[in-house]
CSV table of C-alpha atoms in Angstrom, one decimal:
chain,number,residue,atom,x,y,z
A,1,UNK,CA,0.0,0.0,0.0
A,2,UNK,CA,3.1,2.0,0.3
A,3,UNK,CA,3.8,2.0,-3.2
A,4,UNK,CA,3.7,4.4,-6.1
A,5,UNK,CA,3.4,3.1,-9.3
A,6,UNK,CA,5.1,4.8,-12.7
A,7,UNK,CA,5.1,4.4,-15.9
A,8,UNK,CA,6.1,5.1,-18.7
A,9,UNK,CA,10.1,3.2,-17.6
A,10,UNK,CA,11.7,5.7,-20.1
A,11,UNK,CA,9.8,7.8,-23.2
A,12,UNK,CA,11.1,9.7,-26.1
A,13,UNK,CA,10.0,12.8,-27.4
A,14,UNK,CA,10.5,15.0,-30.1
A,15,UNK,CA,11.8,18.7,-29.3
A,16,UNK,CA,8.5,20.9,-28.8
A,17,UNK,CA,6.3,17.9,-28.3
A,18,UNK,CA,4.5,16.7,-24.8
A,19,UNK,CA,6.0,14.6,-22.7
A,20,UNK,CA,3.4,12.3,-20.3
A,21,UNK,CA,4.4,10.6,-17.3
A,22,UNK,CA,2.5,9.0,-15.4
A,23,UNK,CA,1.8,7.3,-11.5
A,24,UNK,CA,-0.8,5.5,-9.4
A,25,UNK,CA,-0.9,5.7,-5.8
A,26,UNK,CA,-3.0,3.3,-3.2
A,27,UNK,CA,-2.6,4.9,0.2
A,28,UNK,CA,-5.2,7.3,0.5
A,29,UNK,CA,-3.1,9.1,3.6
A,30,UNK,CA,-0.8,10.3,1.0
A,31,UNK,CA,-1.6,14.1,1.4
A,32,UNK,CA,1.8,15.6,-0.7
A,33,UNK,CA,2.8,14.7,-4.2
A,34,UNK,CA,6.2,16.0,-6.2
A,35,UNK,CA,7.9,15.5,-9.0
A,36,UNK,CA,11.5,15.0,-8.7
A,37,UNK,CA,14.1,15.5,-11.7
A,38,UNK,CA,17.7,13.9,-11.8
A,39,UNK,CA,20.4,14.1,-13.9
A,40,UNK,CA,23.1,11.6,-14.4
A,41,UNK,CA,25.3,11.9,-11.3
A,42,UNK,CA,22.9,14.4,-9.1
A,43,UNK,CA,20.5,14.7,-6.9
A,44,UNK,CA,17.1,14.6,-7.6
A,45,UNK,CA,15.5,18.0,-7.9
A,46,UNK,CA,12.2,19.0,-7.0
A,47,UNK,CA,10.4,20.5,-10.1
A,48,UNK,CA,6.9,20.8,-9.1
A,49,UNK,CA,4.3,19.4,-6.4
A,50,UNK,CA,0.8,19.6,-5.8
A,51,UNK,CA,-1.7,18.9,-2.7
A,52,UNK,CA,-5.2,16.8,-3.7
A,53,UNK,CA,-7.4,20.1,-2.7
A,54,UNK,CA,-6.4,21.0,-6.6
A,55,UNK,CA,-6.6,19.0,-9.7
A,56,UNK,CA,-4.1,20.7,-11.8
A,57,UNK,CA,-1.1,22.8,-10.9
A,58,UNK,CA,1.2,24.8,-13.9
A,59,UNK,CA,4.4,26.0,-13.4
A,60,UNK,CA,6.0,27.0,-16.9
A,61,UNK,CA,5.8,24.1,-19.0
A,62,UNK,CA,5.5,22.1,-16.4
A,63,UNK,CA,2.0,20.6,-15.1
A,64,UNK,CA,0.7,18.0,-12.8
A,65,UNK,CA,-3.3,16.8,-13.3
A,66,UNK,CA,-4.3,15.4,-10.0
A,67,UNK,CA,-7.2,12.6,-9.7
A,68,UNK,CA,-8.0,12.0,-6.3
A,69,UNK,CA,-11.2,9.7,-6.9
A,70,UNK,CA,-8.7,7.5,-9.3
A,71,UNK,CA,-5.3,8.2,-7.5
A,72,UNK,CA,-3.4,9.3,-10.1
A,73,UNK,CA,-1.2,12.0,-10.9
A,74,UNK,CA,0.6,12.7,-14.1
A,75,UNK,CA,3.4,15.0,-15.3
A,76,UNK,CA,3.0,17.1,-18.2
A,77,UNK,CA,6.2,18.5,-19.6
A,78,UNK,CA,4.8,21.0,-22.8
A,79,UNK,CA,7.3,22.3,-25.6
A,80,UNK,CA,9.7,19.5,-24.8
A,81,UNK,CA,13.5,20.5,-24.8
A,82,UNK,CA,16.7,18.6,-25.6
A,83,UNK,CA,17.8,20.2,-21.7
A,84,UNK,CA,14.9,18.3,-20.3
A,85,UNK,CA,16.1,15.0,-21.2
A,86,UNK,CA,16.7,13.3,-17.6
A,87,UNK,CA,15.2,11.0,-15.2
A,88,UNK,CA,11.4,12.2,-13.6
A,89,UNK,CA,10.6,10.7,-10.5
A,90,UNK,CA,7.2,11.3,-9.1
A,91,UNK,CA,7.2,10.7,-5.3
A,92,UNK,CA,4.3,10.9,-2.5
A,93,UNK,CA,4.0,11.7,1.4
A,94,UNK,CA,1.9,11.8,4.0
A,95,UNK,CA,2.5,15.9,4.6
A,96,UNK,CA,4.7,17.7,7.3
A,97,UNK,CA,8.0,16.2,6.9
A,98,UNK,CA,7.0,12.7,6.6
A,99,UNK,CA,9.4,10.3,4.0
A,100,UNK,CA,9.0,10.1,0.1
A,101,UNK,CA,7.9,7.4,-1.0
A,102,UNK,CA,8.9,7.6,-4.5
A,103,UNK,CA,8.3,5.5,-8.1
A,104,UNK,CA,10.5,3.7,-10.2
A,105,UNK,CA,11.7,6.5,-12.6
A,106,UNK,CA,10.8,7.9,-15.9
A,107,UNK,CA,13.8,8.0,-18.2
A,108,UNK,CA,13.0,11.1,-20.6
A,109,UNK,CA,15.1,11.6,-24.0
A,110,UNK,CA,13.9,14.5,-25.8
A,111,UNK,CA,15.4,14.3,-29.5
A,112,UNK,CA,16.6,17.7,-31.4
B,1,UNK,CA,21.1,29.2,-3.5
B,2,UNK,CA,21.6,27.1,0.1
B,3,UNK,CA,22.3,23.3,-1.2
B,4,UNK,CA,22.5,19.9,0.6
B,5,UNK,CA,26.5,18.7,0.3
B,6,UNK,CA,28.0,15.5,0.6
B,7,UNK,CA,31.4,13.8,1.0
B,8,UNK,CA,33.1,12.0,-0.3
B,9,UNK,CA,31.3,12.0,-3.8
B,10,UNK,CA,32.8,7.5,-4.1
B,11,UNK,CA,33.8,5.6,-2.0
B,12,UNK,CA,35.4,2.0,-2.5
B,13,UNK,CA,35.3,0.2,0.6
B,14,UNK,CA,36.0,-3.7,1.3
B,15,UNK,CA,33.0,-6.2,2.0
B,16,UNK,CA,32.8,-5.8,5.9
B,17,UNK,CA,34.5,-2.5,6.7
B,18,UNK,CA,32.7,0.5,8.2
B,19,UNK,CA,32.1,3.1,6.5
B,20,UNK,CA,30.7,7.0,7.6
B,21,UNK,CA,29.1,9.1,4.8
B,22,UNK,CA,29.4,12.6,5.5
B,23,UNK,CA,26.1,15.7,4.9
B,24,UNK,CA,26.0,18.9,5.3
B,25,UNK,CA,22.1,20.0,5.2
B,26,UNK,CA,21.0,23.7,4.6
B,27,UNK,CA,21.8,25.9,7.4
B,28,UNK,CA,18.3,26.3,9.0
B,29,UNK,CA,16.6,23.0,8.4
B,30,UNK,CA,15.6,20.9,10.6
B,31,UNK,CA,14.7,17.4,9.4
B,32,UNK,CA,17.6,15.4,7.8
B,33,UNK,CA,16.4,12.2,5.7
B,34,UNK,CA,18.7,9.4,4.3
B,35,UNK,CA,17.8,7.7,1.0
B,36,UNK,CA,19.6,5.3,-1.1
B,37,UNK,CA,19.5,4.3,-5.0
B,38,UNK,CA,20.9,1.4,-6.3
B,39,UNK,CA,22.0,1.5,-9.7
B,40,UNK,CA,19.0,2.0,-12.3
B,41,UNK,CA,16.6,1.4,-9.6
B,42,UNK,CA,14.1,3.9,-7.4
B,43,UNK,CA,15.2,6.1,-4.9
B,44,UNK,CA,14.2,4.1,-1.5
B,45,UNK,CA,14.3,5.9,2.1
B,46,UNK,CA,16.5,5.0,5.0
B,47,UNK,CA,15.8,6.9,7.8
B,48,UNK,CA,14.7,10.9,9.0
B,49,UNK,CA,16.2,12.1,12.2
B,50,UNK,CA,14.9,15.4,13.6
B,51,UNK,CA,15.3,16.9,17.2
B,52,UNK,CA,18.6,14.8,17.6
B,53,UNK,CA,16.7,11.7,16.9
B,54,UNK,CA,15.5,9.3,14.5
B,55,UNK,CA,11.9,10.2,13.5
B,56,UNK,CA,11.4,7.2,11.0
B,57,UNK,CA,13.5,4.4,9.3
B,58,UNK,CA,12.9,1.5,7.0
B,59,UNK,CA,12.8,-1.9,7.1
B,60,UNK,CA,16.3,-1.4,5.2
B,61,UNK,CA,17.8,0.5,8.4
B,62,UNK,CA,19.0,-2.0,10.4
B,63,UNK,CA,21.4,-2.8,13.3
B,64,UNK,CA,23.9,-2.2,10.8
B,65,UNK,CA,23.6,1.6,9.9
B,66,UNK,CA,23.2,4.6,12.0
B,67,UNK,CA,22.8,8.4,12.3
B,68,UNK,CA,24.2,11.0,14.1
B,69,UNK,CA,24.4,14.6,14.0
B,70,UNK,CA,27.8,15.0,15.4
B,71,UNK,CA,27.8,19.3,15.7
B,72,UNK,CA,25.6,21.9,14.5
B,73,UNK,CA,26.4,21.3,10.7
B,74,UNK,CA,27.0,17.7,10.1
B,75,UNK,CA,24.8,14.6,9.7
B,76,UNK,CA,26.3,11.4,9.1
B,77,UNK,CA,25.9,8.3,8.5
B,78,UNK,CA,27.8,5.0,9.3
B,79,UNK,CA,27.4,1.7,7.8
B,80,UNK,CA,29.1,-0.6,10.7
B,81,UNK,CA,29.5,-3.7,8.3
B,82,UNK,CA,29.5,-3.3,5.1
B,83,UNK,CA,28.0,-6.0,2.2
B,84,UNK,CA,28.2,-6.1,-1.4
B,85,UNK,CA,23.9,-5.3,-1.6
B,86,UNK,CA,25.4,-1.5,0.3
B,87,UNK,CA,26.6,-0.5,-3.2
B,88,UNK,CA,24.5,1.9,-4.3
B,89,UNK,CA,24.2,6.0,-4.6
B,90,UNK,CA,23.3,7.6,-0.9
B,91,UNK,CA,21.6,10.7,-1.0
B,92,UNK,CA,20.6,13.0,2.5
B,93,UNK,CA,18.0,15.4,2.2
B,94,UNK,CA,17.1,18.3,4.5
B,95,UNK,CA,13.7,20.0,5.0
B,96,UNK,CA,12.6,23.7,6.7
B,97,UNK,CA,9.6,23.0,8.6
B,98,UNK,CA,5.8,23.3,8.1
B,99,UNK,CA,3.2,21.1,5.9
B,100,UNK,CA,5.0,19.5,2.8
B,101,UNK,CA,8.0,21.1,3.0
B,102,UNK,CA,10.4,20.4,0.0
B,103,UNK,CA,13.3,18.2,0.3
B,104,UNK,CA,16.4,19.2,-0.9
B,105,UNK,CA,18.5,17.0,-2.0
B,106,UNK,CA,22.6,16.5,-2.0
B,107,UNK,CA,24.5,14.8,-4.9
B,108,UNK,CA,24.8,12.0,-3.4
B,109,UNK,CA,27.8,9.5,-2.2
B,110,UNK,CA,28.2,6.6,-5.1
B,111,UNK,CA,29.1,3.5,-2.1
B,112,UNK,CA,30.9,1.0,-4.0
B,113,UNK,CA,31.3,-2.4,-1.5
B,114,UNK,CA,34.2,-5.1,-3.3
């Protein structure tokens, strides 16, 4: 019940086009829901999180949808770039400054 | 920008030496979380200390690792025995305070166990 499932494993995208990633969560205590980015040999970055009182949160060209009644979220990355190619990991916690719990990883090649 | 930072960046180590992996969180943060990756796989969490104790930990934090926050800066951690399945990429994270606060990540110790 801890677990959050992704998918796509790894996607590839041409420049300017909409990359989709997406996750599943079971444990309805999950209040807290980021999106992570990595790059070979770093951390994982936060890029963008949202709370279930919203169903869609936009930050650039970045958006998360949020479906509580299904418990899903996805990642929407619009205009895809060559500089977003990297590894998307969506994550989920049950608020204040409780662990991540986090999925398997989206590897994201955007092609020029 | 404040960042999360980590030494050393490898370390090699022989099957059933200890080993202590070094983090500096941000300056005013208060919870301090340990996660591991092993190659190509998810990022899994180890344990979050807070208050000069451990708040949570895994079923993966056992007898043979520990915390500690020695002084006002670091936060370490120390893997008494080490075993081949240790190899993987360490990461602490720190967090402020308040609902959902972001965790900032460092980049990470690659753990190599021969």
């Amino acid at each position: 019940q801890q677990q959050v499932k992704q998918s796509p494993q790894s996607l590839i995208v041409q420049k300017g086009g909409i990359s989709i990633i997406n996750c599943a969560y079971e444990n309805t205590a999950f209040d807290y829901f980021p999106w992570y980015q990595q790059f070979p040999g770093k951390g994982p970055a936060l890029l963008i999180a949202i709370r279930p009182d919203v169903s869609e949160k936009k930050e650039g060209r970045f958006t998360i949808s949020f479906n509580k009644s299904a418990k899903q979220f996805s990642l929407h990355i619009m205009d895809s770039q060559p500089g977003d190619s990297a590894t998307y990991f969506c994550a989920a916690s049950k608020g204040g400054y409780s662990t991540l719990t986090f999925g398997k990883g989206t590897m994201l090649l955007v092609s020029p | 920008e404040p960042e999360v930072t980590q030494t050393p960046s490898h370390q090699v180590t022989q099957m059933g030496q200890e080993v202590i992996l070094r983090c500096v969180p941000i300056s005013n943060h208060l919870y301090f979380y340990w996660y591991r990756q092993i190659l190509g796989q998810k990022v899994e969490f180890l344990v979050s200390f807070y208050n000069n104790e451990i708040s949570e930990k895994s079923e993966i934090f056992d007898d043979q690792f520990s915390v500690e926050r020695p002084d006002g800066s670091n936060f370490t951690l120390k893997i008494r025995s080490t075993k081949l399945e240790d190899s993987a990429m360490y990461f602490c994270a720190s967090s402020g305070w308040g609902r959902g606060e972001t965790q900032y990540f460092g980049p990470g110790t690659r753990l190599l166990v021969l």
